Amino acid sequence: MSTQTGGRRERLREATLKEIHEAARLLLVEQGSAAVTINAVARQVGMSGPSLYHYYAGHEALVGAVTAGFFDELAAAMEQVRDAQADAPVGERILAVCRAMRTWAIAHPAEFGWIFAAPITPLNRRPDSERHRAGQRFERVLRDLTIELWQTRPFPVPDPSELPPSLYQQLITYSATIDNQLPPEAAHVFLSCWIKLYGLLCMEVLRQLDFAYSDLEPVYEECLRDLTDILGLAPVRENAQSGAKTRR
């Protein structure tokens, strides 16, 4: 009987946590990030502010949990596309994942902005935090594909002696965190590609380029072509879905 009671309590708790996350998301989408407060979320789910502290220690913990949910949703969308093309060349999977990331981002601008435009608080930087674990899952999608590419067909990398010493030391540290699966100079290429892609996507989602573009898909595809050049992926072929060029 106690096992059944414990299971019922856990199901009720999970249902309440889901309701809390949905309420936070609704406030975010309809009113902006400033509206996502402990009291506002509590009102949305029909409880008092103090009652919400039974689920989260405070606003920082709530933000971390909601962010983790968004990260997991984005990562799942990318993983689904990746796995649907499991037999395709790694270059095609990289491009498919990059397009899936943009598709999710432009469909969920408030959530994307919540994830990437807000500073990461000390609590949510901790390796044991929900946000950190979910962020690692998201990072691994593209990183693991890049590692696979490096192991099967290494891409061009800069001579370490040509990199500023302070930059190279940081790359050594980062490479160690991923078990040196990418050496520092290859990690530099991976991170440079990510910065280019992420920077453009942020500018699109945050509408920083509206003064010049009403449709940024061709610009994004051009960025992907630049990345395929950097990663040494060729030849070019037409993407049957979008008409955009892809490289193997």
Short mmCIF file of C-alpha atoms in Angstrom, two decimals:
data_model
loop_
_atom_site.label_atom_id
_atom_site.label_comp_id
_atom_site.label_asym_id
_atom_site.label_seq_id
_atom_site.Cartn_x
_atom_site.Cartn_y
_atom_site.Cartn_z
CA MET A 1 0.00 0.00 0.00
CA SER A 2 2.82 2.42 0.88
CA THR A 3 4.43 1.79 -2.53
CA GLN A 4 1.16 2.63 -4.27
CA THR A 5 0.76 5.77 -2.16
CA GLY A 6 4.32 6.85 -2.92
CA GLY A 7 3.76 6.27 -6.62
CA ARG A 8 0.54 8.29 -6.57
CA ARG A 9 2.27 11.15 -4.78
CA GLU A 10 5.09 11.12 -7.30
CA ARG A 11 2.62 11.22 -10.20
CA LEU A 12 0.80 14.15 -8.61
CA ARG A 13 4.08 15.96 -8.08
CA GLU A 14 5.13 15.38 -11.70
CA ALA A 15 1.75 16.63 -12.91
CA THR A 16 2.08 19.78 -10.80
CA LEU A 17 5.63 20.39 -12.06
CA LYS A 18 4.37 20.08 -15.63
CA GLU A 19 1.59 22.56 -14.86
CA ILE A 20 4.12 24.98 -13.34
CA HIS A 21 6.32 24.77 -16.44
CA GLU A 22 3.35 25.33 -18.75
CA ALA A 23 2.28 28.35 -16.70
CA ALA A 24 5.79 29.83 -16.83
CA ARG A 25 5.90 29.28 -20.58
CA LEU A 26 2.53 30.96 -21.10
CA LEU A 27 3.64 34.00 -19.10
CA LEU A 28 6.89 34.14 -21.04
CA VAL A 29 5.25 33.95 -24.46
CA GLU A 30 2.38 36.33 -23.70
CA GLN A 31 4.04 38.87 -21.41
CA GLY A 32 7.81 38.45 -21.60
CA SER A 33 10.48 37.09 -19.27
CA ALA A 34 9.94 39.77 -16.60
CA ALA A 35 6.44 38.39 -16.03
CA VAL A 36 7.75 34.98 -14.99
CA THR A 37 7.84 35.47 -11.22
CA ILE A 38 7.15 33.03 -8.40
CA ASN A 39 3.88 34.75 -7.50
CA ALA A 40 2.68 35.07 -11.10
CA VAL A 41 3.37 31.42 -11.86
CA ALA A 42 1.70 30.38 -8.60
CA ARG A 43 -1.43 32.35 -9.49
CA GLN A 44 -1.54 30.68 -12.90
CA VAL A 45 -1.63 27.23 -11.32
CA GLY A 46 -3.99 28.20 -8.52
CA MET A 47 -1.65 28.10 -5.57
CA SER A 48 0.01 30.64 -3.28
CA GLY A 49 3.54 31.89 -3.78
CA PRO A 50 4.78 30.13 -0.61
CA SER A 51 3.25 26.86 -1.85
CA LEU A 52 5.39 27.02 -4.99
CA TYR A 53 8.49 26.87 -2.78
CA HIS A 54 7.60 23.24 -2.07
CA TYR A 55 8.61 22.60 -5.67
CA TYR A 56 11.39 25.14 -6.27
CA ALA A 57 13.64 26.84 -3.74
CA GLY A 58 13.24 30.20 -5.46
CA HIS A 59 13.06 32.09 -8.72
CA GLU A 60 16.56 31.07 -9.80
CA ALA A 61 15.72 27.38 -9.41
CA LEU A 62 12.43 27.84 -11.29
CA VAL A 63 14.22 29.62 -14.14
CA GLY A 64 16.79 26.82 -14.34
CA ALA A 65 14.14 24.12 -14.49
CA VAL A 66 12.08 25.91 -17.15
CA THR A 67 15.23 26.57 -19.18
CA ALA A 68 16.17 22.90 -18.92
CA GLY A 69 12.76 21.99 -20.34
CA PHE A 70 13.30 24.29 -23.33
CA PHE A 71 16.81 22.90 -23.88
CA ASP A 72 15.49 19.34 -23.82
CA GLU A 73 12.73 20.22 -26.29
CA LEU A 74 15.20 21.84 -28.69
CA ALA A 75 17.70 19.00 -28.35
CA ALA A 76 14.96 16.43 -28.95
CA ALA A 77 13.92 18.19 -32.18
CA MET A 78 17.53 18.10 -33.39
CA GLU A 79 18.05 14.49 -32.31
CA GLN A 80 14.88 13.39 -34.10
CA VAL A 81 16.12 14.82 -37.40
CA ARG A 82 19.59 13.38 -36.83
CA ASP A 83 18.26 9.91 -36.07
CA ALA A 84 15.85 9.96 -39.01
CA GLN A 85 18.93 10.23 -41.25
CA ALA A 86 21.13 7.80 -39.34
CA ASP A 87 22.44 6.19 -42.53
CA ALA A 88 23.22 9.49 -44.27
CA PRO A 89 26.78 10.87 -44.50
CA VAL A 90 27.78 12.83 -41.43
CA GLY A 91 27.88 16.09 -43.40
CA GLU A 92 24.22 15.74 -44.35
CA ARG A 93 23.29 15.02 -40.73
CA ILE A 94 25.16 18.12 -39.57
CA LEU A 95 23.25 20.31 -42.02
CA ALA A 96 19.93 18.66 -41.14
CA VAL A 97 20.52 19.28 -37.43
CA CYS A 98 21.45 22.91 -38.06
CA ARG A 99 18.24 23.43 -40.02
CA ALA A 100 16.21 21.72 -37.29
CA MET A 101 17.72 24.10 -34.75
CA ARG A 102 16.61 27.10 -36.80
CA THR A 103 13.14 25.64 -37.38
CA TRP A 104 12.60 25.25 -33.63
CA ALA A 105 14.08 28.67 -32.84
CA ILE A 106 11.91 30.67 -35.23
CA ALA A 107 8.82 28.71 -34.11
CA HIS A 108 9.63 29.44 -30.44
CA PRO A 109 11.30 32.87 -30.36
CA ALA A 110 10.39 33.61 -26.73
CA GLU A 111 11.75 30.26 -25.54
CA PHE A 112 14.91 30.61 -27.64
CA GLY A 113 15.48 34.09 -26.28
CA TRP A 114 14.90 32.81 -22.73
CA ILE A 115 17.56 30.13 -23.25
CA PHE A 116 20.24 32.16 -24.98
CA ALA A 117 19.70 35.85 -24.33
CA ALA A 118 19.65 35.79 -20.52
CA PRO A 119 22.76 35.54 -18.30
CA ILE A 120 23.39 32.19 -16.61
CA THR A 121 23.13 32.54 -12.84
CA PRO A 122 25.68 30.87 -10.51
CA LEU A 123 23.18 28.22 -9.37
CA ASN A 124 22.44 27.21 -12.96
CA ARG A 125 26.14 27.00 -13.84
CA ARG A 126 26.62 24.15 -11.39
CA PRO A 127 27.28 20.76 -13.10
CA ASP A 128 24.51 19.16 -11.05
CA SER A 129 21.86 21.68 -12.09
CA GLU A 130 19.00 20.75 -14.40
CA ARG A 131 19.91 23.59 -16.73
CA HIS A 132 23.53 22.49 -17.04
CA ARG A 133 22.64 18.88 -17.79
CA ALA A 134 20.07 19.89 -20.41
CA GLY A 135 22.50 22.37 -21.96
CA GLN A 136 25.09 19.59 -22.23
CA ARG A 137 22.56 17.41 -24.03
CA PHE A 138 21.93 20.21 -26.53
CA GLU A 139 25.65 20.86 -27.04
CA ARG A 140 26.38 17.18 -27.66
CA VAL A 141 24.10 16.97 -30.69
CA LEU A 142 26.33 19.08 -32.95
CA ARG A 143 29.54 18.38 -31.07
CA ASP A 144 29.24 14.59 -31.40
CA LEU A 145 28.58 14.90 -35.13
CA THR A 146 31.65 17.11 -35.45
CA ILE A 147 33.69 14.55 -33.52
CA GLU A 148 32.42 11.82 -35.85
CA LEU A 149 33.44 13.93 -38.85
CA TRP A 150 36.88 14.57 -37.34
CA GLN A 151 37.46 10.87 -36.67
CA THR A 152 36.37 9.76 -40.13
CA ARG A 153 37.60 12.64 -42.28
CA PRO A 154 39.61 15.28 -40.40
CA PHE A 155 38.85 18.84 -41.50
CA PRO A 156 41.44 21.58 -41.96
CA VAL A 157 42.66 23.15 -38.72
CA PRO A 158 44.94 26.10 -37.96
CA ASP A 159 48.54 25.62 -36.88
CA PRO A 160 48.53 25.94 -33.07
CA SER A 161 51.49 28.31 -33.31
CA GLU A 162 49.29 30.73 -35.27
CA LEU A 163 46.70 30.98 -32.50
CA PRO A 164 47.11 33.56 -29.71
CA PRO A 165 48.61 31.79 -26.66
CA SER A 166 45.73 32.81 -24.37
CA LEU A 167 43.19 31.44 -26.86
CA TYR A 168 45.11 28.19 -27.30
CA GLN A 169 45.27 27.63 -23.53
CA GLN A 170 41.50 28.04 -23.31
CA LEU A 171 41.08 25.55 -26.16
CA ILE A 172 43.30 23.06 -24.33
CA THR A 173 41.06 23.39 -21.29
CA TYR A 174 37.88 22.97 -23.34
CA SER A 175 39.31 19.99 -25.21
CA ALA A 176 40.04 18.28 -21.90
CA THR A 177 36.39 18.66 -20.85
CA ILE A 178 35.35 16.55 -23.86
CA ASP A 179 38.04 13.92 -23.25
CA ASN A 180 40.23 15.36 -26.02
CA GLN A 181 37.94 13.89 -28.67
CA LEU A 182 38.66 17.09 -30.56
CA PRO A 183 42.22 18.38 -30.20
CA PRO A 184 42.46 22.09 -29.33
CA GLU A 185 42.86 23.27 -32.93
CA ALA A 186 39.89 21.14 -34.08
CA ALA A 187 37.86 22.40 -31.12
CA HIS A 188 38.68 25.92 -32.33
CA VAL A 189 37.11 25.15 -35.72
CA PHE A 190 34.03 23.59 -34.10
CA LEU A 191 33.51 26.52 -31.74
CA SER A 192 34.09 29.06 -34.53
CA CYS A 193 31.41 27.36 -36.64
CA TRP A 194 29.03 27.35 -33.68
CA ILE A 195 29.63 31.06 -33.00
CA LYS A 196 28.85 31.94 -36.62
CA LEU A 197 25.67 29.86 -36.68
CA TYR A 198 24.46 30.86 -33.25
CA GLY A 199 25.21 34.53 -33.81
CA LEU A 200 23.17 34.66 -37.01
CA LEU A 201 20.30 32.72 -35.46
CA CYS A 202 20.18 35.02 -32.42
CA MET A 203 20.09 38.07 -34.67
CA GLU A 204 17.21 36.55 -36.63
CA VAL A 205 15.16 35.43 -33.62
CA LEU A 206 15.75 38.71 -31.77
CA ARG A 207 14.78 40.57 -34.98
CA GLN A 208 18.02 42.50 -35.16
CA LEU A 209 18.16 42.22 -38.96
CA ASP A 210 14.59 43.26 -39.77
CA PHE A 211 15.91 46.56 -41.13
CA ALA A 212 17.40 44.66 -44.09
CA TYR A 213 15.75 41.24 -44.39
CA SER A 214 12.20 39.94 -44.30
CA ASP A 215 13.32 36.34 -44.92
CA LEU A 216 16.62 35.15 -43.47
CA GLU A 217 16.46 31.55 -44.67
CA PRO A 218 18.72 32.26 -47.70
CA VAL A 219 21.19 34.02 -45.40
CA TYR A 220 21.16 31.05 -43.03
CA GLU A 221 21.72 28.67 -45.95
CA GLU A 222 24.63 30.81 -47.09
CA CYS A 223 26.07 30.53 -43.57
CA LEU A 224 25.69 26.74 -43.77
CA ARG A 225 27.56 26.72 -47.07
CA ASP A 226 30.38 28.66 -45.42
CA LEU A 227 30.47 26.10 -42.63
CA THR A 228 30.63 23.19 -45.06
CA ASP A 229 33.62 24.87 -46.69
CA ILE A 230 35.30 25.28 -43.30
CA LEU A 231 34.61 21.64 -42.42
CA GLY A 232 35.71 20.39 -45.84
CA LEU A 233 32.36 18.93 -46.83
CA ALA A 234 31.72 18.44 -50.56
CA PRO A 235 30.37 18.08 -53.21
CA VAL A 236 27.31 20.30 -53.49
CA ARG A 237 23.87 18.90 -54.24
CA GLU A 238 20.36 20.30 -54.12
CA ASN A 239 18.23 19.82 -51.01
CA ALA A 240 14.97 18.33 -52.28
CA GLN A 241 12.87 19.92 -49.53
CA SER A 242 13.97 23.53 -49.56
CA GLY A 243 15.85 23.87 -52.81
CA ALA A 244 18.89 24.87 -50.79
CA LYS A 245 22.28 23.46 -51.65
CA THR A 246 23.84 20.90 -49.30
CA ARG A 247 27.21 19.21 -49.24
CA ARG A 248 28.22 15.69 -48.41
#
